[in-house]
Amino acid sequence: MPAARESLLDAAGRALAHRPWSTVRMVDVAAAAGVSRQTLYNEFGSKDGLARALMRREADGYLAGVERALTGHADPRDRLAATAEWTATAARGNALVRAMLTGSWTERLPEPARPGVPSTSAV
């Protein structure tokens, strides 16, 4: 169900833009995506699973931009400048990317998974 997965990730991202992750409810994400809550749980397993998938998608998008910046220029200095420009733009426009790059997580964002540490974002 790739279309449902993307719709759910989009809905989760929109919800996160307007309120802290701790107040984002699975039922609201499912409704915003136009699917049942069961579909959401089938796709991601839990709120933590949704958070991990959302973070992964944002990281993949950022890295794709880095790759475009690197392959779009022959001169190493131009590559470096393009990568720096992309990094600043991506971090400015996306709180998850900014947190991933800086390690500065706020209560508004889902907690990154840490091995051996139980999550506090379950709902």
Coordinates of N, CA and C in Angstrom, one line a residue:
M1 N 0.8 -1.2 0.0 CA 0.0 0.0 0.0 C 0.8 1.3 0.0
P2 N 1.7 1.4 -1.0 CA 2.6 2.6 -1.0 C 1.8 3.9 -1.0
A3 N 0.7 4.0 -1.7 CA 0.0 5.3 -1.7 C -0.5 5.7 -0.3
A4 N -1.1 4.7 0.4 CA -1.5 4.9 1.8 C -0.4 5.3 2.7
R5 N 0.8 4.6 2.5 CA 1.9 4.9 3.3 C 2.4 6.4 3.1
E6 N 2.5 6.8 1.9 CA 2.9 8.2 1.6 C 1.9 9.2 2.2
S7 N 0.6 8.9 2.0 CA -0.5 9.7 2.5 C -0.4 9.9 4.0
L8 N -0.1 8.7 4.7 CA 0.0 8.8 6.1 C 1.3 9.5 6.6
L9 N 2.4 9.4 5.9 CA 3.6 10.1 6.2 C 3.3 11.6 6.0
D10 N 2.7 12.0 4.9 CA 2.3 13.4 4.6 C 1.5 13.9 5.7
A11 N 0.5 13.2 6.1 CA -0.5 13.6 7.2 C 0.3 13.8 8.5
A12 N 1.2 12.9 8.8 CA 1.9 13.0 10.1 C 2.9 14.2 10.0
G13 N 3.5 14.5 8.9 CA 4.3 15.7 8.7 C 3.5 17.0 8.9
R14 N 2.3 17.0 8.3 CA 1.5 18.2 8.5 C 1.1 18.4 9.9
A15 N 0.7 17.3 10.6 CA 0.3 17.4 12.0 C 1.5 17.9 12.8
L16 N 2.7 17.4 12.6 CA 3.9 17.8 13.3 C 4.2 19.2 13.1
A17 N 3.9 19.8 11.9 CA 4.2 21.2 11.7 C 3.3 22.1 12.5
H18 N 2.2 21.6 13.0 CA 1.2 22.4 13.7 C 1.2 22.2 15.2
R19 N 1.7 21.0 15.7 CA 1.6 20.7 17.1 C 2.7 19.8 17.5
P20 N 3.0 19.7 18.8 CA 4.1 18.8 19.3 C 3.7 17.3 19.0
W21 N 4.7 16.5 18.7 CA 4.5 15.1 18.4 C 3.8 14.4 19.5
S22 N 4.0 14.8 20.8 CA 3.3 14.1 21.9 C 1.8 14.3 21.8
T23 N 1.3 15.3 21.1 CA -0.1 15.6 21.0 C -0.7 15.1 19.7
V24 N 0.1 14.6 18.8 CA -0.3 14.1 17.5 C -1.0 12.7 17.8
R25 N -2.2 12.6 17.4 CA -3.0 11.3 17.7 C -3.0 10.5 16.4
M26 N -2.9 9.2 16.5 CA -2.9 8.3 15.4 C -4.3 8.4 14.7
V27 N -5.3 8.5 15.4 CA -6.7 8.6 14.8 C -6.8 9.8 13.9
D28 N -6.1 10.9 14.3 CA -6.2 12.1 13.5 C -5.3 12.0 12.3
V29 N -4.2 11.4 12.4 CA -3.3 11.2 11.2 C -4.0 10.3 10.2
A30 N -4.6 9.2 10.7 CA -5.4 8.3 9.8 C -6.5 9.1 9.1
A31 N -7.3 9.8 9.8 CA -8.4 10.6 9.2 C -7.9 11.6 8.2
A32 N -6.8 12.3 8.5 CA -6.2 13.3 7.6 C -5.7 12.6 6.3
A33 N -5.3 11.3 6.4 CA -4.8 10.6 5.2 C -6.0 9.9 4.5
G34 N -7.1 9.9 5.1 CA -8.3 9.2 4.5 C -8.3 7.7 4.5
V35 N -7.6 7.2 5.6 CA -7.6 5.8 5.8 C -8.0 5.4 7.2
S36 N -8.3 4.2 7.5 CA -8.7 3.8 8.8 C -7.5 3.8 9.8
R37 N -7.7 3.9 11.0 CA -6.7 3.8 12.0 C -6.0 2.4 11.9
Q38 N -6.8 1.4 11.6 CA -6.2 0.0 11.5 C -5.2 0.0 10.4
T39 N -5.5 0.7 9.3 CA -4.5 0.7 8.2 C -3.2 1.4 8.6
L40 N -3.3 2.4 9.4 CA -2.2 3.1 9.9 C -1.3 2.2 10.8
Y41 N -2.0 1.4 11.7 CA -1.3 0.5 12.5 C -0.7 -0.7 11.7
N42 N -1.5 -1.1 10.7 CA -0.9 -2.2 9.9 C 0.3 -1.8 9.1
E43 N 0.4 -0.5 8.7 CA 1.5 0.0 8.0 C 2.7 0.3 8.8
F44 N 2.5 0.8 10.0 CA 3.6 1.3 10.9 C 3.8 0.6 12.2
G45 N 2.7 -0.1 12.6 CA 2.8 -0.9 13.9 C 2.5 -0.1 15.1
S46 N 3.0 1.1 15.2 CA 2.8 1.9 16.4 C 3.1 3.4 16.1
K47 N 2.9 4.2 17.0 CA 3.3 5.6 16.8 C 4.8 5.8 16.7
D48 N 5.5 5.0 17.4 CA 7.0 5.0 17.3 C 7.4 4.6 15.9
G49 N 6.7 3.6 15.3 CA 7.0 3.1 14.0 C 6.7 4.2 12.9
L50 N 5.6 4.9 13.2 CA 5.3 6.1 12.3 C 6.4 7.2 12.4
A51 N 6.8 7.4 13.6 CA 7.9 8.4 13.8 C 9.2 8.0 13.1
R52 N 9.5 6.8 13.3 CA 10.8 6.3 12.6 C 10.7 6.4 11.1
A53 N 9.5 6.0 10.5 CA 9.3 6.1 9.1 C 9.3 7.6 8.6
L54 N 8.7 8.5 9.4 CA 8.7 9.9 9.0 C 10.2 10.4 9.1
M55 N 10.9 10.1 10.1 CA 12.3 10.6 10.2 C 13.1 10.0 9.1
R56 N 12.9 8.7 8.7 CA 13.6 8.1 7.7 C 13.4 8.8 6.3
R57 N 12.1 9.1 6.1 CA 11.7 9.7 4.8 C 12.4 11.1 4.7
E58 N 12.4 11.8 5.8 CA 13.0 13.2 5.8 C 14.5 13.1 5.6
A59 N 15.1 12.1 6.3 CA 16.6 11.9 6.1 C 16.9 11.5 4.7
D60 N 16.1 10.6 4.1 CA 16.3 10.2 2.7 C 16.2 11.4 1.7
G61 N 15.2 12.2 2.0 CA 15.0 13.4 1.2 C 16.2 14.4 1.3
Y62 N 16.7 14.5 2.5 CA 17.8 15.4 2.7 C 19.0 14.8 1.9
L63 N 19.3 13.5 2.1 CA 20.4 12.9 1.4 C 20.3 12.9 -0.1
A64 N 19.1 12.8 -0.6 CA 18.9 12.9 -2.1 C 19.3 14.3 -2.5
G65 N 19.0 15.3 -1.8 CA 19.4 16.7 -2.1 C 20.9 16.8 -2.1
V66 N 21.6 16.2 -1.1 CA 23.0 16.2 -1.0 C 23.6 15.6 -2.3
E67 N 23.0 14.4 -2.7 CA 23.5 13.7 -3.9 C 23.3 14.6 -5.1
R68 N 22.2 15.3 -5.2 CA 22.0 16.2 -6.4 C 23.0 17.3 -6.4
A69 N 23.3 17.8 -5.2 CA 24.3 18.9 -5.1 C 25.7 18.5 -5.5
L70 N 26.0 17.2 -5.1 CA 27.3 16.7 -5.4 C 27.5 16.3 -6.9
T71 N 26.5 15.8 -7.5 CA 26.6 15.4 -8.9 C 26.3 16.5 -9.8
G72 N 25.8 17.6 -9.4 CA 25.4 18.7 -10.2 C 26.6 19.6 -10.6
H73 N 27.8 19.3 -10.1 CA 28.9 20.2 -10.3 C 30.2 19.4 -10.5
A74 N 31.1 19.9 -11.3 CA 32.3 19.1 -11.6 C 33.4 19.6 -10.6
D75 N 33.4 20.9 -10.4 CA 34.5 21.5 -9.5 C 34.2 21.1 -8.0
P76 N 35.2 20.6 -7.3 CA 34.9 20.2 -5.9 C 34.5 21.4 -5.0
R77 N 35.0 22.6 -5.3 CA 34.5 23.8 -4.6 C 33.1 24.1 -4.8
D78 N 32.6 23.9 -6.0 CA 31.2 24.1 -6.4 C 30.3 23.1 -5.7
R79 N 30.9 21.8 -5.6 CA 30.1 20.8 -5.0 C 30.0 21.1 -3.5
L80 N 31.0 21.5 -2.9 CA 31.0 21.9 -1.5 C 30.0 23.0 -1.2
A81 N 30.1 24.0 -2.0 CA 29.2 25.2 -1.9 C 27.7 24.8 -2.1
A82 N 27.5 24.0 -3.1 CA 26.1 23.5 -3.3 C 25.6 22.6 -2.2
T83 N 26.4 21.8 -1.7 CA 26.0 20.9 -0.5 C 25.7 21.8 0.7
A84 N 26.6 22.8 1.0 CA 26.4 23.6 2.1 C 25.1 24.4 2.0
E85 N 24.8 24.9 0.8 CA 23.6 25.7 0.5 C 22.4 24.8 0.7
W86 N 22.4 23.6 0.1 CA 21.3 22.7 0.3 C 21.1 22.3 1.8
T87 N 22.2 22.1 2.5 CA 22.0 21.8 3.9 C 21.4 22.9 4.7
A88 N 21.8 24.1 4.4 CA 21.2 25.3 5.1 C 19.7 25.4 4.8
T89 N 19.4 25.2 3.5 CA 18.0 25.4 3.0 C 17.1 24.3 3.6
A90 N 17.6 23.0 3.6 CA 16.9 21.9 4.1 C 16.6 22.0 5.6
A91 N 17.7 22.5 6.4 CA 17.5 22.6 7.8 C 16.6 23.8 8.2
R92 N 16.7 24.8 7.4 CA 15.8 26.0 7.7 C 14.3 25.6 7.5
G93 N 14.1 24.8 6.5 CA 12.7 24.5 6.1 C 12.1 23.3 6.8
N94 N 12.9 22.5 7.5 CA 12.3 21.3 8.0 C 12.9 21.0 9.4
A95 N 12.1 21.1 10.5 CA 12.5 20.9 11.8 C 13.1 19.5 12.1
L96 N 12.6 18.5 11.4 CA 13.2 17.1 11.6 C 14.6 17.1 11.0
V97 N 14.8 17.6 9.8 CA 16.1 17.6 9.2 C 17.1 18.4 10.1
R98 N 16.6 19.6 10.6 CA 17.5 20.4 11.4 C 17.9 19.6 12.7
A99 N 16.9 19.0 13.3 CA 17.3 18.2 14.5 C 18.2 17.0 14.2
M100 N 18.0 16.4 13.1 CA 18.9 15.3 12.7 C 20.3 15.8 12.5
L101 N 20.5 16.9 11.9 CA 21.8 17.5 11.6 C 22.5 18.1 12.8
T102 N 21.7 18.6 13.7 CA 22.3 19.3 14.9 C 22.3 18.5 16.2
G103 N 21.4 17.5 16.2 CA 21.2 16.8 17.4 C 20.4 17.5 18.5
S104 N 19.8 18.6 18.1 CA 19.0 19.5 19.0 C 17.5 19.1 18.8
W105 N 17.1 18.2 19.6 CA 15.7 17.7 19.6 C 14.9 18.5 20.6
T106 N 13.7 18.9 20.2 CA 12.8 19.6 21.2 C 11.6 18.7 21.5
E107 N 10.9 19.1 22.5 CA 9.7 18.3 22.9 C 8.6 18.3 21.7
R108 N 8.8 19.2 20.7 CA 7.8 19.2 19.6 C 8.0 18.0 18.6
L109 N 9.2 17.4 18.7 CA 9.6 16.4 17.7 C 9.5 15.0 18.3
P110 N 9.3 14.0 17.4 CA 9.4 12.6 17.9 C 10.8 12.4 18.4
E111 N 11.0 11.6 19.5 CA 12.3 11.2 19.9 C 13.0 10.2 19.0
P112 N 14.2 10.5 18.7 CA 14.9 9.5 17.9 C 15.1 8.2 18.7
A113 N 15.1 7.1 18.0 CA 15.2 5.8 18.7 C 16.6 5.6 19.2
R114 N 16.7 5.2 20.5 CA 18.0 4.9 21.1 C 18.0 3.4 21.5
P115 N 19.0 2.7 21.1 CA 19.0 1.2 21.5 C 18.9 1.1 23.0
G116 N 18.0 0.2 23.5 CA 17.9 -0.1 24.9 C 17.1 0.9 25.7
V117 N 16.7 1.9 25.1 CA 15.9 3.0 25.9 C 14.5 2.9 25.4
P118 N 13.5 2.6 26.3 CA 12.1 2.6 26.0 C 11.6 3.9 25.5
S119 N 10.8 4.0 24.5 CA 10.3 5.2 24.0 C 9.2 5.8 24.9
T120 N 9.0 7.1 24.8 CA 8.0 7.7 25.6 C 6.9 8.3 24.7
S121 N 6.9 8.0 23.4 CA 5.9 8.6 22.5 C 4.8 7.7 22.1
A122 N 4.6 6.6 22.9 CA 3.5 5.7 22.5 C 2.1 6.3 22.7
V123 N 1.2 6.0 21.9 CA -0.2 6.4 22.0 C -1.1 5.3 21.5

